Amino acid sequence: MRTEELRHKITLQKLTTSTNENGFEEEVWEDYLTVWAAVSNLYGREYFEAAAVQAEETVKFTIRFIKDINESMMILFRDKQYNITSIDNIKYRNKYMEIKALEVESSG
C-alpha cells in the first residue's frame, strides 16, 4: 500500500448516549476520528461472496492502523453511512487495516 492511495477522507463514528433538553437519554452517532483512506468496491470472489448474502453494497476501506476501532462503529463517507462488518489488521503488522462495511439504507 502506497501512502498516495489514501486519498479519501472518512469519518469514524461511535454511538454515544446523551441527555436531550427534556431530560431523556438518547443515543446519537458522534464523530470519533477523521482519517485518510483508500476506498474500493468489492470485486471478483469477494463480490460474489457478498452477493450471495445480498450484501452488494459492501465497500472496502483501507486505513493506517488504529488500535481502538471496532465493529460497533460506523463510517461516514460522501454523506453515506456504513456499518462496519469486519476489520482486518493486514498481515498483523499494525501498519494498515482493511475495513469492510455495508452501506446503511436511508429510511424514508
C-alpha positions as YAML, in Angstrom:
chain: A
units: angstrom
residues:
- id: 1
  name: MET
  ca: [0.00, 0.00, 0.00]
- id: 2
  name: ARG
  ca: [1.37, 3.35, -1.02]
- id: 3
  name: THR
  ca: [0.55, 6.44, 1.02]
- id: 4
  name: GLU
  ca: [-0.78, 8.34, -2.01]
- id: 5
  name: GLU
  ca: [-3.55, 5.74, -2.35]
- id: 6
  name: LEU
  ca: [-5.04, 7.02, 0.92]
- id: 7
  name: ARG
  ca: [-6.77, 9.95, -0.75]
- id: 8
  name: HIS
  ca: [-10.33, 9.84, 0.59]
- id: 9
  name: LYS
  ca: [-11.38, 11.33, 3.92]
- id: 10
  name: ILE
  ca: [-13.64, 9.16, 6.04]
- id: 11
  name: THR
  ca: [-15.06, 9.82, 9.49]
- id: 12
  name: LEU
  ca: [-15.35, 7.07, 12.07]
- id: 13
  name: GLN
  ca: [-18.35, 7.50, 14.34]
- id: 14
  name: LYS
  ca: [-19.27, 5.85, 17.62]
- id: 15
  name: LEU
  ca: [-22.60, 5.55, 19.36]
- id: 16
  name: THR
  ca: [-22.85, 7.71, 22.47]
- id: 17
  name: THR
  ca: [-25.61, 8.37, 24.96]
- id: 18
  name: SER
  ca: [-26.55, 11.96, 25.73]
- id: 19
  name: THR
  ca: [-29.36, 13.68, 27.59]
- id: 20
  name: ASN
  ca: [-31.73, 15.80, 25.50]
- id: 21
  name: GLU
  ca: [-33.43, 19.05, 26.58]
- id: 22
  name: ASN
  ca: [-36.33, 17.08, 28.10]
- id: 23
  name: GLY
  ca: [-34.04, 15.06, 30.36]
- id: 24
  name: PHE
  ca: [-34.33, 11.81, 28.39]
- id: 25
  name: GLU
  ca: [-31.32, 9.82, 27.31]
- id: 26
  name: GLU
  ca: [-30.89, 9.30, 23.60]
- id: 27
  name: GLU
  ca: [-28.30, 7.52, 21.50]
- id: 28
  name: VAL
  ca: [-26.56, 9.55, 18.80]
- id: 29
  name: TRP
  ca: [-23.72, 8.88, 16.38]
- id: 30
  name: GLU
  ca: [-20.82, 11.15, 17.30]
- id: 31
  name: ASP
  ca: [-17.73, 11.79, 15.17]
- id: 32
  name: TYR
  ca: [-14.79, 9.94, 16.68]
- id: 33
  name: LEU
  ca: [-11.93, 10.35, 14.22]
- id: 34
  name: THR
  ca: [-11.37, 11.55, 10.65]
- id: 35
  name: VAL
  ca: [-8.70, 9.68, 8.68]
- id: 36
  name: TRP
  ca: [-7.42, 9.23, 5.13]
- id: 37
  name: ALA
  ca: [-8.42, 6.01, 3.40]
- id: 38
  name: ALA
  ca: [-8.23, 4.06, 0.16]
- id: 39
  name: VAL
  ca: [-11.78, 3.17, -0.86]
- id: 40
  name: SER
  ca: [-12.79, 0.42, -3.28]
- id: 41
  name: ASN
  ca: [-15.75, -1.72, -4.19]
- id: 42
  name: LEU
  ca: [-15.56, -5.45, -3.85]
- id: 43
  name: TYR
  ca: [-14.64, -7.37, -6.97]
- id: 44
  name: GLY
  ca: [-14.03, -10.94, -8.03]
- id: 45
  name: ARG
  ca: [-14.57, -13.61, -5.41]
- id: 46
  name: GLU
  ca: [-15.25, -11.05, -2.65]
- id: 47
  name: TYR
  ca: [-18.08, -9.54, -4.68]
- id: 48
  name: PHE
  ca: [-19.74, -12.87, -5.38]
- id: 49
  name: GLU
  ca: [-19.46, -13.92, -1.74]
- id: 50
  name: ALA
  ca: [-21.14, -10.67, -0.68]
- id: 51
  name: ALA
  ca: [-23.81, -11.03, -3.37]
- id: 52
  name: ALA
  ca: [-24.65, -14.50, -2.08]
- id: 53
  name: VAL
  ca: [-25.87, -12.92, 1.18]
- id: 54
  name: GLN
  ca: [-27.35, -9.81, -0.52]
- id: 55
  name: ALA
  ca: [-24.58, -7.53, 0.75]
- id: 56
  name: GLU
  ca: [-23.74, -5.97, -2.61]
- id: 57
  name: GLU
  ca: [-23.43, -2.52, -1.02]
- id: 58
  name: THR
  ca: [-20.23, -3.58, 0.75]
- id: 59
  name: VAL
  ca: [-17.26, -1.22, 0.42]
- id: 60
  name: LYS
  ca: [-13.66, -1.84, 1.42]
- id: 61
  name: PHE
  ca: [-11.79, 0.93, 3.28]
- id: 62
  name: THR
  ca: [-8.04, 0.67, 3.86]
- id: 63
  name: ILE
  ca: [-6.58, 2.96, 6.52]
- id: 64
  name: ARG
  ca: [-3.46, 3.22, 8.63]
- id: 65
  name: PHE
  ca: [-3.59, 1.02, 11.73]
- id: 66
  name: ILE
  ca: [-5.61, 2.46, 14.63]
- id: 67
  name: LYS
  ca: [-5.82, 0.42, 17.80]
- id: 68
  name: ASP
  ca: [-9.25, 1.45, 19.12]
- id: 69
  name: ILE
  ca: [-11.51, 0.73, 16.12]
- id: 70
  name: ASN
  ca: [-14.18, -1.96, 16.42]
- id: 71
  name: GLU
  ca: [-17.28, -3.32, 14.67]
- id: 72
  name: SER
  ca: [-19.66, -1.27, 16.82]
- id: 73
  name: MET
  ca: [-18.55, 1.88, 15.00]
- id: 74
  name: MET
  ca: [-19.85, 3.38, 11.77]
- id: 75
  name: ILE
  ca: [-18.10, 5.08, 8.83]
- id: 76
  name: LEU
  ca: [-19.29, 8.30, 7.20]
- id: 77
  name: PHE
  ca: [-18.09, 8.66, 3.59]
- id: 78
  name: ARG
  ca: [-19.53, 11.01, 0.96]
- id: 79
  name: ASP
  ca: [-22.64, 11.71, 3.07]
- id: 80
  name: LYS
  ca: [-23.44, 8.00, 3.38]
- id: 81
  name: GLN
  ca: [-23.18, 5.86, 6.49]
- id: 82
  name: TYR
  ca: [-21.62, 2.39, 6.52]
- id: 83
  name: ASN
  ca: [-21.87, -0.26, 9.24]
- id: 84
  name: ILE
  ca: [-18.54, -1.95, 9.85]
- id: 85
  name: THR
  ca: [-18.83, -5.69, 9.23]
- id: 86
  name: SER
  ca: [-15.19, -6.77, 9.57]
- id: 87
  name: ILE
  ca: [-11.78, -5.37, 10.43]
- id: 88
  name: ASP
  ca: [-8.54, -6.97, 9.28]
- id: 89
  name: ASN
  ca: [-5.13, -5.96, 10.62]
- id: 90
  name: ILE
  ca: [-3.31, -6.70, 7.36]
- id: 91
  name: LYS
  ca: [-0.69, -9.42, 7.96]
- id: 92
  name: TYR
  ca: [-0.72, -8.48, 11.68]
- id: 93
  name: ARG
  ca: [1.90, -5.82, 11.03]
- id: 94
  name: ASN
  ca: [-0.01, -2.96, 12.70]
- id: 95
  name: LYS
  ca: [0.57, -0.75, 9.66]
- id: 96
  name: TYR
  ca: [-2.71, -0.88, 7.71]
- id: 97
  name: MET
  ca: [-6.25, -2.07, 8.38]
- id: 98
  name: GLU
  ca: [-8.82, -3.26, 5.88]
- id: 99
  name: ILE
  ca: [-12.37, -2.48, 6.93]
- id: 100
  name: LYS
  ca: [-15.35, -3.95, 5.13]
- id: 101
  name: ALA
  ca: [-18.54, -2.02, 5.67]
- id: 102
  name: LEU
  ca: [-22.12, -2.27, 4.47]
- id: 103
  name: GLU
  ca: [-23.95, 0.86, 3.31]
- id: 104
  name: VAL
  ca: [-26.86, 1.82, 5.55]
- id: 105
  name: GLU
  ca: [-30.10, 2.17, 3.63]
- id: 106
  name: SER
  ca: [-31.62, 5.61, 4.11]
- id: 107
  name: SER
  ca: [-35.10, 5.43, 5.60]
- id: 108
  name: GLY
  ca: [-37.91, 7.38, 4.02]
...
